[in-house]
Amino acid sequence: MSSPKRGTATASLRGRDGEELTVIVPAVLQGEQLLISADNLSTLRATMHAAGVEDAELEFSELEV
């Protein structure tokens, strides 16, 4: 099993008004699973809701050490 990789999850969103938003939250990639803390997941969900976005793809970027 590979060791967890720390980084960020980025969601590029387009709001219902057409405005583009980018939300970046800390994340950990463990194998195929992307882990985001409850607080950061709440931030992401609140931003999506405010923008009128129902779902989004997240892109993981590993932090360089």
CSV table of N, CA and C in Angstrom, one decimal:
chain,number,residue,atom,x,y,z
A,1,MET,N,0.8,-1.2,0.0
A,1,MET,CA,0.0,0.0,0.0
A,1,MET,C,0.9,1.2,0.0
A,2,SER,N,0.6,2.2,-0.8
A,2,SER,CA,1.4,3.4,-0.9
A,2,SER,C,1.1,4.3,0.2
A,3,SER,N,2.1,5.2,0.5
A,3,SER,CA,1.9,6.1,1.6
A,3,SER,C,1.0,7.3,1.2
A,4,PRO,N,0.3,7.9,2.2
A,4,PRO,CA,-0.6,9.0,1.8
A,4,PRO,C,0.2,10.2,1.3
A,5,LYS,N,-0.4,10.9,0.3
A,5,LYS,CA,0.2,12.1,-0.3
A,5,LYS,C,-0.6,13.3,0.2
A,6,ARG,N,0.1,14.3,0.7
A,6,ARG,CA,-0.6,15.5,1.1
A,6,ARG,C,-0.6,16.5,0.0
A,7,GLY,N,-1.7,17.2,-0.1
A,7,GLY,CA,-1.8,18.2,-1.2
A,7,GLY,C,-3.1,19.0,-1.1
A,8,THR,N,-3.6,19.4,-2.2
A,8,THR,CA,-4.8,20.2,-2.3
A,8,THR,C,-5.8,19.6,-3.3
A,9,ALA,N,-7.0,19.8,-3.0
A,9,ALA,CA,-8.1,19.4,-4.0
A,9,ALA,C,-8.6,20.7,-4.6
A,10,THR,N,-8.7,20.8,-5.9
A,10,THR,CA,-9.2,22.0,-6.5
A,10,THR,C,-10.4,21.7,-7.3
A,11,ALA,N,-11.5,22.5,-7.1
A,11,ALA,CA,-12.7,22.4,-7.8
A,11,ALA,C,-12.9,23.7,-8.6
A,12,SER,N,-13.0,23.6,-9.9
A,12,SER,CA,-13.3,24.7,-10.8
A,12,SER,C,-14.8,24.7,-11.1
A,13,LEU,N,-15.5,25.7,-10.6
A,13,LEU,CA,-17.0,25.8,-10.7
A,13,LEU,C,-17.5,26.9,-11.6
A,14,ARG,N,-18.6,26.7,-12.2
A,14,ARG,CA,-19.3,27.8,-12.9
A,14,ARG,C,-20.6,28.0,-12.3
A,15,GLY,N,-20.8,29.2,-11.7
A,15,GLY,CA,-22.1,29.5,-10.9
A,15,GLY,C,-23.2,29.6,-11.9
A,16,ARG,N,-24.4,29.6,-11.3
A,16,ARG,CA,-25.6,29.8,-12.1
A,16,ARG,C,-25.7,31.1,-12.9
A,17,ASP,N,-24.9,32.1,-12.4
A,17,ASP,CA,-24.8,33.4,-13.1
A,17,ASP,C,-23.7,33.4,-14.2
A,18,GLY,N,-23.0,32.3,-14.4
A,18,GLY,CA,-22.0,32.2,-15.3
A,18,GLY,C,-20.6,32.5,-14.8
A,19,GLU,N,-20.5,33.0,-13.6
A,19,GLU,CA,-19.2,33.4,-13.0
A,19,GLU,C,-18.4,32.1,-12.7
A,20,GLU,N,-17.1,32.1,-13.0
A,20,GLU,CA,-16.3,31.0,-12.7
A,20,GLU,C,-15.6,31.2,-11.3
A,21,LEU,N,-15.6,30.1,-10.5
A,21,LEU,CA,-15.0,30.1,-9.2
A,21,LEU,C,-14.0,29.0,-9.1
A,22,THR,N,-13.0,29.2,-8.3
A,22,THR,CA,-12.1,28.1,-8.0
A,22,THR,C,-12.0,28.0,-6.5
A,23,VAL,N,-12.2,26.8,-6.0
A,23,VAL,CA,-12.1,26.5,-4.6
A,23,VAL,C,-11.0,25.5,-4.4
A,24,ILE,N,-10.1,25.8,-3.5
A,24,ILE,CA,-9.0,25.0,-3.2
A,24,ILE,C,-9.0,24.7,-1.7
A,25,VAL,N,-9.0,23.4,-1.3
A,25,VAL,CA,-8.9,22.9,0.1
A,25,VAL,C,-7.8,21.9,0.3
A,26,PRO,N,-7.3,21.9,1.5
A,26,PRO,CA,-6.3,20.8,1.8
A,26,PRO,C,-6.9,19.5,1.7
A,27,ALA,N,-6.1,18.5,1.2
A,27,ALA,CA,-6.6,17.1,1.0
A,27,ALA,C,-5.4,16.1,1.2
A,28,VAL,N,-5.8,14.9,1.3
A,28,VAL,CA,-4.8,13.8,1.4
A,28,VAL,C,-5.3,12.7,0.4
A,29,LEU,N,-4.4,12.2,-0.5
A,29,LEU,CA,-4.7,11.1,-1.4
A,29,LEU,C,-4.1,9.9,-0.8
A,30,GLN,N,-5.0,8.9,-0.5
A,30,GLN,CA,-4.5,7.6,0.0
A,30,GLN,C,-5.0,6.5,-0.9
A,31,GLY,N,-4.1,6.0,-1.7
A,31,GLY,CA,-4.5,5.1,-2.8
A,31,GLY,C,-5.3,5.8,-3.8
A,32,GLU,N,-6.6,5.3,-4.0
A,32,GLU,CA,-7.5,5.9,-4.9
A,32,GLU,C,-8.5,6.9,-4.2
A,33,GLN,N,-8.4,7.0,-2.8
A,33,GLN,CA,-9.4,7.7,-2.1
A,33,GLN,C,-8.8,9.1,-1.7
A,34,LEU,N,-9.6,10.1,-2.0
A,34,LEU,CA,-9.3,11.5,-1.7
A,34,LEU,C,-10.0,11.9,-0.4
A,35,LEU,N,-9.2,12.2,0.6
A,35,LEU,CA,-9.7,12.5,2.0
A,35,LEU,C,-9.6,14.0,2.2
A,36,ILE,N,-10.8,14.6,2.6
A,36,ILE,CA,-10.9,16.0,2.9
A,36,ILE,C,-11.6,16.1,4.3
A,37,SER,N,-11.0,17.0,5.2
A,37,SER,CA,-11.6,17.1,6.5
A,37,SER,C,-13.0,17.6,6.4
A,38,ALA,N,-13.8,17.3,7.5
A,38,ALA,CA,-15.2,17.7,7.6
A,38,ALA,C,-15.3,19.2,7.4
A,39,ASP,N,-14.5,20.0,8.1
A,39,ASP,CA,-14.5,21.5,8.0
A,39,ASP,C,-14.3,21.9,6.5
A,40,ASN,N,-13.3,21.4,5.9
A,40,ASN,CA,-13.0,21.8,4.5
A,40,ASN,C,-14.1,21.3,3.5
A,41,LEU,N,-14.6,20.2,3.8
A,41,LEU,CA,-15.7,19.7,3.0
A,41,LEU,C,-17.0,20.6,3.1
A,42,SER,N,-17.2,21.0,4.3
A,42,SER,CA,-18.4,21.9,4.6
A,42,SER,C,-18.1,23.3,3.8
A,43,THR,N,-16.9,23.8,3.8
A,43,THR,CA,-16.6,25.0,3.1
A,43,THR,C,-16.8,24.8,1.6
A,44,LEU,N,-16.4,23.7,1.0
A,44,LEU,CA,-16.6,23.4,-0.4
A,44,LEU,C,-18.1,23.3,-0.7
A,45,ARG,N,-18.8,22.5,0.1
A,45,ARG,CA,-20.3,22.4,-0.2
A,45,ARG,C,-21.0,23.7,-0.1
A,46,ALA,N,-20.7,24.5,0.9
A,46,ALA,CA,-21.3,25.8,1.1
A,46,ALA,C,-21.1,26.7,-0.1
A,47,THR,N,-19.8,26.7,-0.6
A,47,THR,CA,-19.5,27.5,-1.8
A,47,THR,C,-20.3,27.0,-3.0
A,48,MET,N,-20.3,25.7,-3.2
A,48,MET,CA,-21.1,25.1,-4.3
A,48,MET,C,-22.5,25.5,-4.2
A,49,HIS,N,-23.1,25.4,-3.0
A,49,HIS,CA,-24.5,25.7,-2.9
A,49,HIS,C,-24.8,27.2,-3.2
A,50,ALA,N,-23.9,28.1,-2.7
A,50,ALA,CA,-24.1,29.5,-2.9
A,50,ALA,C,-24.0,29.8,-4.4
A,51,ALA,N,-23.2,29.1,-5.1
A,51,ALA,CA,-23.0,29.3,-6.6
A,51,ALA,C,-24.1,28.6,-7.4
A,52,GLY,N,-24.9,27.8,-6.7
A,52,GLY,CA,-25.9,27.0,-7.5
A,52,GLY,C,-25.4,25.8,-8.2
A,53,VAL,N,-24.2,25.3,-7.8
A,53,VAL,CA,-23.6,24.1,-8.4
A,53,VAL,C,-23.9,22.9,-7.6
A,54,GLU,N,-24.4,21.8,-8.3
A,54,GLU,CA,-24.8,20.6,-7.6
A,54,GLU,C,-23.6,19.6,-7.5
A,55,ASP,N,-22.7,19.5,-8.4
A,55,ASP,CA,-21.6,18.6,-8.3
A,55,ASP,C,-20.4,19.2,-9.0
A,56,ALA,N,-19.2,18.7,-8.7
A,56,ALA,CA,-18.0,19.2,-9.3
A,56,ALA,C,-17.0,18.1,-9.3
A,57,GLU,N,-16.0,18.2,-10.2
A,57,GLU,CA,-14.9,17.3,-10.2
A,57,GLU,C,-13.8,17.9,-9.5
A,58,LEU,N,-13.1,17.1,-8.7
A,58,LEU,CA,-12.0,17.6,-7.9
A,58,LEU,C,-10.7,17.1,-8.5
A,59,GLU,N,-9.7,18.0,-8.6
A,59,GLU,CA,-8.4,17.6,-9.1
A,59,GLU,C,-7.4,17.7,-7.9
A,60,PHE,N,-6.6,16.6,-7.7
A,60,PHE,CA,-5.7,16.6,-6.6
A,60,PHE,C,-4.3,17.0,-7.1
A,61,SER,N,-3.6,17.9,-6.3
A,61,SER,CA,-2.3,18.3,-6.6
A,61,SER,C,-1.4,18.0,-5.4
A,62,GLU,N,-0.4,17.3,-5.5
A,62,GLU,CA,0.5,16.9,-4.4
A,62,GLU,C,1.4,18.1,-4.1
A,63,LEU,N,1.6,18.3,-2.8
A,63,LEU,CA,2.5,19.4,-2.3
A,63,LEU,C,3.9,18.9,-2.5
A,64,GLU,N,4.7,19.8,-2.9
A,64,GLU,CA,6.2,19.5,-3.0
A,64,GLU,C,6.8,19.7,-1.7
A,65,VAL,N,7.7,18.8,-1.3
A,65,VAL,CA,8.3,18.9,0.1
A,65,VAL,C,9.7,19.4,-0.1
